[in-house]
PDB file of C-alpha atoms in Angstrom:
ATOM      1  CA  MET A   1      22.340  70.857  35.307  1.00 53.00           C
ATOM      2  CA  ASN A   2      19.505  72.907  35.350  1.00 73.00           C
ATOM      3  CA  HIS A   3      18.031  75.467  33.232  1.00 80.00           C
ATOM      4  CA  ILE A   4      17.002  79.239  34.013  1.00 89.00           C
ATOM      5  CA  ASP A   5      13.916  81.273  32.863  1.00 90.00           C
ATOM      6  CA  ALA A   6      14.871  84.662  31.866  1.00 91.00           C
ATOM      7  CA  LYS A   7      12.274  86.211  34.095  1.00 92.00           C
ATOM      8  CA  VAL A   8      14.637  85.595  37.082  1.00 93.00           C
ATOM      9  CA  LEU A   9      17.577  87.062  35.284  1.00 94.00           C
ATOM     10  CA  GLN A  10      15.285  89.953  34.633  1.00 93.00           C
ATOM     11  CA  GLN A  11      15.080  90.373  38.911  1.00 92.00           C
ATOM     12  CA  LEU A  12      18.492  90.644  39.127  1.00 93.00           C
ATOM     13  CA  ARG A  13      20.044  94.016  40.133  1.00 85.00           C
ATOM     14  CA  ASN A  14      22.495  93.914  37.379  1.00 90.00           C
ATOM     15  CA  LEU A  15      20.951  92.888  34.768  1.00 93.00           C
ATOM     16  CA  SER A  16      17.424  94.595  34.620  1.00 90.00           C
ATOM     17  CA  SER A  17      18.472  97.216  32.062  1.00 92.00           C
ATOM     18  CA  PHE A  18      19.012  94.711  29.357  1.00 95.00           C
ATOM     19  CA  SER A  19      16.035  93.533  27.097  1.00 95.00           C
ATOM     20  CA  SER A  20      14.037  90.682  27.340  1.00 94.00           C
ATOM     21  CA  LEU A  21      15.243  89.132  24.211  1.00 96.00           C
ATOM     22  CA  GLN A  22      19.268  89.730  25.636  1.00 96.00           C
ATOM     23  CA  LEU A  23      18.248  87.989  28.797  1.00 96.00           C
ATOM     24  CA  GLU A  24      16.457  84.970  27.115  1.00 96.00           C
ATOM     25  CA  LYS A  25      19.550  84.303  25.051  1.00 97.00           C
ATOM     26  CA  VAL A  26      22.019  84.422  28.069  1.00 97.00           C
ATOM     27  CA  ALA A  27      19.051  82.220  29.738  1.00 96.00           C
ATOM     28  CA  ALA A  28      19.630  79.589  26.680  1.00 96.00           C
ATOM     29  CA  ASN A  29      23.308  79.403  27.422  1.00 96.00           C
ATOM     30  CA  LEU A  30      24.019  79.048  30.878  1.00 96.00           C
ATOM     31  CA  ALA A  31      24.381  76.119  32.747  1.00 96.00           C
ATOM     32  CA  VAL A  32      22.749  76.895  36.266  1.00 96.00           C
ATOM     33  CA  LYS A  33      23.780  74.532  39.355  1.00 96.00           C
ATOM     34  CA  ASN A  34      23.042  74.578  42.761  1.00 96.00           C
ATOM     35  CA  LEU A  35      25.895  74.399  45.370  1.00 97.00           C
ATOM     36  CA  LYS A  36      26.060  73.738  48.898  1.00 98.00           C
ATOM     37  CA  ARG A  37      28.335  75.862  51.252  1.00 97.00           C
ATOM     38  CA  ASN A  38      32.132  75.811  50.327  1.00 96.00           C
ATOM     39  CA  GLN A  39      31.555  73.873  47.467  1.00 97.00           C
ATOM     40  CA  VAL A  40      34.652  75.166  45.195  1.00 97.00           C
ATOM     41  CA  ILE A  41      33.014  76.496  41.748  1.00 98.00           C
ATOM     42  CA  PHE A  42      36.699  77.251  40.527  1.00 98.00           C
ATOM     43  CA  ASP A  43      40.708  76.756  41.819  1.00 97.00           C
ATOM     44  CA  GLN A  44      43.374  78.989  42.135  1.00 96.00           C
ATOM     45  CA  ASP A  45      45.871  78.513  38.825  1.00 94.00           C
ATOM     46  CA  GLU A  46      43.060  76.500  37.301  1.00 96.00           C
ATOM     47  CA  GLU A  47      42.550  77.408  33.321  1.00 96.00           C
ATOM     48  CA  ALA A  48      39.695  80.283  33.174  1.00 97.00           C
ATOM     49  CA  ARG A  49      37.463  79.315  30.587  1.00 97.00           C
ATOM     50  CA  LEU A  50      34.287  79.982  31.866  1.00 97.00           C
ATOM     51  CA  VAL A  51      32.350  83.528  33.236  1.00 98.00           C
ATOM     52  CA  TYR A  52      29.788  82.653  35.864  1.00 98.00           C
ATOM     53  CA  LEU A  53      26.565  84.928  37.058  1.00 97.00           C
ATOM     54  CA  LEU A  54      25.862  84.512  41.032  1.00 97.00           C
ATOM     55  CA  ILE A  55      22.185  83.738  40.730  1.00 96.00           C
ATOM     56  CA  SER A  56      21.366  83.371  44.289  1.00 96.00           C
ATOM     57  CA  GLY A  57      23.588  83.345  47.416  1.00 96.00           C
ATOM     58  CA  VAL A  58      26.736  84.490  48.139  1.00 97.00           C
ATOM     59  CA  ALA A  59      30.174  83.389  46.707  1.00 97.00           C
ATOM     60  CA  ARG A  60      33.560  83.924  48.463  1.00 97.00           C
ATOM     61  CA  VAL A  61      36.779  84.774  46.107  1.00 96.00           C
ATOM     62  CA  SER A  62      40.245  84.014  47.989  1.00 95.00           C
ATOM     63  CA  TYR A  63      43.583  84.221  47.442  1.00 93.00           C
ATOM     64  CA  VAL A  64      45.974  81.403  48.784  1.00 89.00           C
ATOM     65  CA  SER A  65      49.196  82.094  49.398  1.00 82.00           C
ATOM     66  CA  SER A  66      52.415  79.406  49.306  1.00 76.00           C
ATOM     67  CA  ASP A  67      52.404  78.598  52.939  1.00 75.00           C
ATOM     68  CA  GLN A  68      48.376  78.501  52.814  1.00 80.00           C
ATOM     69  CA  LYS A  69      47.108  80.823  54.254  1.00 82.00           C
ATOM     70  CA  GLN A  70      43.803  82.208  53.008  1.00 87.00           C
ATOM     71  CA  ILE A  71      43.115  86.162  52.286  1.00 89.00           C
ATOM     72  CA  ILE A  72      39.471  86.497  51.060  1.00 91.00           C
ATOM     73  CA  VAL A  73      39.518  89.018  48.527  1.00 92.00           C
ATOM     74  CA  SER A  74      35.779  89.976  47.987  1.00 94.00           C
ATOM     75  CA  LEU A  75      32.214  88.246  48.821  1.00 96.00           C
ATOM     76  CA  ILE A  76      30.194  88.652  45.881  1.00 96.00           C
ATOM     77  CA  PRO A  77      26.372  88.803  45.651  1.00 95.00           C
ATOM     78  CA  ALA A  78      23.661  87.615  43.588  1.00 94.00           C
ATOM     79  CA  GLY A  79      23.197  89.311  40.218  1.00 94.00           C
ATOM     80  CA  GLU A  80      27.175  89.933  39.949  1.00 96.00           C
ATOM     81  CA  PHE A  81      29.392  87.938  36.877  1.00 96.00           C
ATOM     82  CA  PHE A  82      32.808  86.760  38.153  1.00 97.00           C
ATOM     83  CA  GLY A  83      35.542  84.373  37.161  1.00 96.00           C
ATOM     84  CA  LEU A  84      35.947  87.371  34.522  1.00 95.00           C
ATOM     85  CA  ASP A  85      39.619  86.153  34.097  1.00 95.00           C
ATOM     86  CA  SER A  86      37.882  83.640  31.071  1.00 96.00           C
ATOM     87  CA  PHE A  87      37.905  86.933  28.938  1.00 95.00           C
ATOM     88  CA  VAL A  88      41.687  86.607  28.427  1.00 93.00           C
ATOM     89  CA  PRO A  89      42.912  83.204  26.151  1.00 92.00           C
ATOM     90  CA  LYS A  90      44.567  80.692  27.976  1.00 92.00           C
ATOM     91  CA  MET A  91      44.541  82.719  31.257  1.00 94.00           C
ATOM     92  CA  ARG A  92      44.840  81.152  34.830  1.00 95.00           C
ATOM     93  CA  ARG A  93      42.718  81.838  37.646  1.00 96.00           C
ATOM     94  CA  PRO A  94      44.648  84.119  40.205  1.00 94.00           C
ATOM     95  CA  PHE A  95      42.205  83.134  42.890  1.00 96.00           C
ATOM     96  CA  ARG A  96      39.653  80.674  44.386  1.00 96.00           C
ATOM     97  CA  CYS A  97      36.139  80.774  44.190  1.00 98.00           C
ATOM     98  CA  ASP A  98      33.819  78.831  46.512  1.00 97.00           C
ATOM     99  CA  ALA A  99      30.040  78.925  47.765  1.00 97.00           C
ATOM    100  CA  PHE A 100      29.978  81.427  50.832  1.00 97.00           C
ATOM    101  CA  GLN A 101      26.200  80.102  51.409  1.00 96.00           C
ATOM    102  CA  ASN A 102      24.249  77.416  49.405  1.00 97.00           C
ATOM    103  CA  SER A 103      24.023  79.407  45.987  1.00 97.00           C
ATOM    104  CA  THR A 104      22.750  78.989  42.556  1.00 97.00           C
ATOM    105  CA  ILE A 105      25.212  79.896  39.844  1.00 97.00           C
ATOM    106  CA  GLY A 106      25.240  79.566  35.887  1.00 97.00           C
ATOM    107  CA  ALA A 107      28.052  79.231  33.809  1.00 97.00           C
ATOM    108  CA  ILE A 108      28.539  80.886  30.294  1.00 97.00           C
ATOM    109  CA  ARG A 109      31.252  81.280  27.917  1.00 97.00           C
ATOM    110  CA  PRO A 110      32.921  84.365  27.543  1.00 97.00           C
ATOM    111  CA  ASP A 111      32.965  85.296  23.724  1.00 97.00           C
ATOM    112  CA  ILE A 112      28.790  83.904  24.019  1.00 98.00           C
ATOM    113  CA  LEU A 113      28.363  86.408  26.756  1.00 97.00           C
ATOM    114  CA  ILE A 114      29.881  89.173  24.681  1.00 97.00           C
ATOM    115  CA  GLU A 115      28.226  88.790  21.818  1.00 97.00           C
ATOM    116  CA  ILE A 116      24.707  88.645  23.590  1.00 97.00           C
ATOM    117  CA  LEU A 117      25.136  91.779  25.736  1.00 96.00           C
ATOM    118  CA  MET A 118      27.335  93.962  24.073  1.00 95.00           C
ATOM    119  CA  GLY A 119      26.445  92.971  20.488  1.00 95.00           C
ATOM    120  CA  ILE A 120      29.850  92.983  18.858  1.00 96.00           C
ATOM    121  CA  PRO A 121      32.247  90.180  17.655  1.00 96.00           C
ATOM    122  CA  PHE A 122      34.260  89.096  21.145  1.00 96.00           C
ATOM    123  CA  GLU A 123      37.559  89.362  19.034  1.00 95.00           C
ATOM    124  CA  SER A 124      37.076  93.284  18.615  1.00 96.00           C
ATOM    125  CA  PHE A 125      36.113  93.244  22.420  1.00 96.00           C
ATOM    126  CA  LEU A 126      39.099  91.156  23.405  1.00 95.00           C
ATOM    127  CA  HIS A 127      41.162  93.917  21.560  1.00 95.00           C
ATOM    128  CA  TRP A 128      39.550  96.768  24.234  1.00 94.00           C
ATOM    129  CA  TYR A 129      39.628  94.597  27.097  1.00 94.00           C
ATOM    130  CA  GLN A 130      43.431  93.620  26.848  1.00 92.00           C
ATOM    131  CA  ALA A 131      44.535  97.633  26.094  1.00 93.00           C
ATOM    132  CA  VAL A 132      42.023  98.817  28.899  1.00 92.00           C
ATOM    133  CA  MET A 133      40.601  96.778  31.465  1.00 92.00           C
ATOM    134  CA  TYR A 134      43.480  94.137  31.837  1.00 89.00           C
ATOM    135  CA  PRO A 135      46.601  96.095  33.082  1.00 89.00           C
ATOM    136  CA  MET A 136      44.358  97.616  35.808  1.00 89.00           C
ATOM    137  CA  ARG A 137      43.159  93.815  36.896  1.00 89.00           C
ATOM    138  CA  ARG A 138      46.823  92.841  36.822  1.00 88.00           C
ATOM    139  CA  MET A 139      47.683  95.936  38.921  1.00 89.00           C
ATOM    140  CA  TYR A 140      44.462  94.978  41.302  1.00 88.00           C
ATOM    141  CA  ILE A 141      45.974  91.163  41.587  1.00 90.00           C
ATOM    142  CA  HIS A 142      49.293  92.297  42.016  1.00 89.00           C
ATOM    143  CA  CYS A 143      48.281  94.457  45.321  1.00 88.00           C
ATOM    144  CA  ILE A 144      45.959  91.381  46.707  1.00 89.00           C
ATOM    145  CA  LYS A 145      49.307  89.018  46.800  1.00 87.00           C
ATOM    146  CA  GLY A 146      51.208  91.522  48.813  1.00 88.00           C
ATOM    147  CA  ILE A 147      48.769  91.015  51.418  1.00 85.00           C
ATOM    148  CA  GLY A 148      50.292  89.567  54.627  1.00 82.00           C
ATOM    149  CA  LEU A 149      53.954  89.002  52.797  1.00 88.00           C
ATOM    150  CA  ASP A 150      56.753  90.324  55.179  1.00 92.00           C
ATOM    151  CA  LEU A 151      58.757  93.140  53.689  1.00 95.00           C
ATOM    152  CA  ARG A 152      61.474  90.791  52.275  1.00 95.00           C
ATOM    153  CA  ARG A 153      58.737  89.170  50.070  1.00 94.00           C
ATOM    154  CA  ARG A 154      57.089  92.317  49.358  1.00 94.00           C
ATOM    155  CA  LEU A 155      59.896  94.058  48.165  1.00 96.00           C
ATOM    156  CA  ALA A 156      60.692  90.626  46.027  1.00 96.00           C
ATOM    157  CA  LEU A 157      57.357  90.770  44.339  1.00 95.00           C
ATOM    158  CA  GLU A 158      57.650  94.652  43.628  1.00 95.00           C
ATOM    159  CA  LEU A 159      60.738  94.277  41.842  1.00 96.00           C
ATOM    160  CA  ILE A 160      59.130  91.232  39.956  1.00 95.00           C
ATOM    161  CA  ASN A 161      55.881  93.514  38.880  1.00 94.00           C
ATOM    162  CA  LEU A 162      58.496  96.938  37.948  1.00 94.00           C
ATOM    163  CA  ALA A 163      60.722  93.962  35.344  1.00 94.00           C
ATOM    164  CA  ASP A 164      57.238  92.714  33.925  1.00 92.00           C
ATOM    165  CA  ARG A 165      56.027  96.074  33.453  1.00 91.00           C
ATOM    166  CA  PHE A 166      59.611  98.274  32.761  1.00 93.00           C
ATOM    167  CA  GLY A 167      62.161  95.338  31.985  1.00 93.00           C
ATOM    168  CA  ILE A 168      64.204  94.441  29.160  1.00 94.00           C
ATOM    169  CA  ALA A 169      65.589  90.951  28.815  1.00 91.00           C
ATOM    170  CA  ASP A 170      69.873  91.057  29.052  1.00 85.00           C
ATOM    171  CA  ALA A 171      72.645  88.331  29.474  1.00 83.00           C
ATOM    172  CA  ARG A 172      72.139  88.592  33.086  1.00 85.00           C
ATOM    173  CA  GLY A 173      68.488  88.415  33.545  1.00 91.00           C
ATOM    174  CA  VAL A 174      65.911  91.716  33.345  1.00 95.00           C
ATOM    175  CA  SER A 175      67.259  95.143  33.626  1.00 94.00           C
ATOM    176  CA  ILE A 176      64.420  97.347  35.015  1.00 93.00           C
ATOM    177  CA  VAL A 177      64.940 100.330  32.353  1.00 90.00           C
ATOM    178  CA  LEU A 178      63.145 102.756  34.885  1.00 89.00           C
ATOM    179  CA  HIS A 179      65.476 104.396  37.157  1.00 86.00           C
ATOM    180  CA  VAL A 180      63.836 103.789  40.592  1.00 88.00           C
ATOM    181  CA  SER A 181      65.238 105.367  43.947  1.00 90.00           C
ATOM    182  CA  HIS A 182      65.423 103.364  47.043  1.00 93.00           C
ATOM    183  CA  GLU A 183      62.778 106.142  48.454  1.00 93.00           C
ATOM    184  CA  VAL A 184      60.475 105.254  45.559  1.00 93.00           C
ATOM    185  CA  LEU A 185      61.190 101.478  46.238  1.00 94.00           C
ATOM    186  CA  ALA A 186      60.286 102.178  50.104  1.00 95.00           C
ATOM    187  CA  GLY A 187      56.742 103.994  49.143  1.00 95.00           C
ATOM    188  CA  LEU A 188      55.801 101.013  46.488  1.00 93.00           C
ATOM    189  CA  VAL A 189      56.243  98.435  49.804  1.00 94.00           C
ATOM    190  CA  GLY A 190      55.258 100.942  52.498  1.00 93.00           C
ATOM    191  CA  ALA A 191      58.603 100.587  54.565  1.00 94.00           C
ATOM    192  CA  SER A 192      61.870 103.048  55.167  1.00 95.00           C
ATOM    193  CA  ARG A 193      64.247 103.687  52.730  1.00 94.00           C
ATOM    194  CA  GLN A 194      66.839 102.264  55.545  1.00 95.00           C
ATOM    195  CA  GLN A 195      64.524  98.657  55.510  1.00 96.00           C
ATOM    196  CA  VAL A 196      64.819  98.577  51.590  1.00 95.00           C
ATOM    197  CA  THR A 197      68.336  99.318  51.553  1.00 95.00           C
ATOM    198  CA  GLU A 198      69.385  96.527  53.489  1.00 96.00           C
ATOM    199  CA  HIS A 199      67.092  94.136  51.686  1.00 96.00           C
ATOM    200  CA  LEU A 200      68.927  95.558  48.178  1.00 95.00           C
ATOM    201  CA  ASN A 201      72.300  94.941  49.853  1.00 95.00           C
ATOM    202  CA  GLU A 202      71.304  91.340  50.913  1.00 96.00           C
ATOM    203  CA  PHE A 203      69.930  90.482  47.253  1.00 96.00           C
ATOM    204  CA  ASP A 204      72.918  92.251  45.861  1.00 95.00           C
ATOM    205  CA  ARG A 205      75.592  90.136  48.149  1.00 95.00           C
ATOM    206  CA  LYS A 206      73.315  86.787  46.895  1.00 95.00           C
ATOM    207  CA  LYS A 207      73.499  87.800  43.471  1.00 94.00           C
ATOM    208  CA  ILE A 208      69.526  87.890  43.043  1.00 95.00           C
ATOM    209  CA  ILE A 209      70.071  91.554  41.954  1.00 95.00           C
ATOM    210  CA  SER A 210      72.802  93.542  40.407  1.00 93.00           C
ATOM    211  CA  ARG A 211      72.928  97.233  39.973  1.00 89.00           C
ATOM    212  CA  GLU A 212      74.495 100.165  38.448  1.00 85.00           C
ATOM    213  CA  GLY A 213      73.304 103.532  39.887  1.00 79.00           C
ATOM    214  CA  ARG A 214      69.771 103.384  40.032  1.00 76.00           C
ATOM    215  CA  ARG A 215      69.220 100.757  37.339  1.00 85.00           C
ATOM    216  CA  ILE A 216      68.321  97.366  38.556  1.00 93.00           C
ATOM    217  CA  THR A 217      68.998  93.986  36.762  1.00 94.00           C
ATOM    218  CA  ILE A 218      66.908  90.544  38.800  1.00 95.00           C
ATOM    219  CA  ASP A 219      67.365  87.139  38.723  1.00 94.00           C
ATOM    220  CA  LEU A 220      63.588  86.314  38.022  1.00 93.00           C
ATOM    221  CA  ASN A 221      63.690  82.669  39.215  1.00 93.00           C
ATOM    222  CA  LYS A 222      65.607  83.968  42.772  1.00 94.00           C
ATOM    223  CA  LEU A 223      63.056  86.286  43.175  1.00 95.00           C
ATOM    224  CA  ARG A 224      60.082  83.866  42.583  1.00 93.00           C
ATOM    225  CA  LYS A 225      61.895  81.670  44.949  1.00 92.00           C
ATOM    226  CA  ILE A 226      61.802  84.121  47.677  1.00 93.00           C
ATOM    227  CA  VAL A 227      57.777  85.168  47.104  1.00 90.00           C
ATOM    228  CA  GLU A 228      57.036  81.548  46.481  1.00 83.00           C
ATOM    229  CA  PRO A 229      59.128  79.215  48.533  1.00 72.00           C
ATOM    230  CA  SER A 230      58.103  75.960  46.693  1.00 58.00           C
ATOM    231  CA  PHE A 231      58.177  77.749  43.281  1.00 48.00           C
TER     232      PHE A 231
END
């Protein structure tokens, strides 16, 4: 591992507004590594422990589906922090990240980074992040996971999402307390109401869901097997 001078960090566009003292502290806590093109920085579903700073080069963030299709989520330029899932303890990485070209990265513990750059205890930041930013990040990840899925799997994924955000557990599974019409579901998954109705009827016949009016109760495990057949 190498170390880096704070003056190098000062030249990065996103860090130029921080004080020299702050950047000296960041530099002192960065574990710096040079990467070859396509070298993995972190893998999908591994535990997120560190935040990364791209010092030079380009990094690639991608989502690998259950059928091994790779969806490129973003290309990261020098000067940006990434791997922010580590802000939440014991979080798993939703995406994979590798070097799109030869790159230099720095790794730092999330609590140290926040306390240096924001000047507040990490615990105080964590409360704010989980209440304000994390729900938005979950929505972003949910949208990415739906890319490339056929309608049946997109609908299953959306029902899982609704159960996570509006569901209560009962004896039959998870009941979505929000009354969602077929028209609303069709809008959420980008399909016609008739197509959504056909798939819901199939889910009902196979006891993947049960319905009482507009209230839907789902079997989470069965829906997950539709989205991720290897689940």
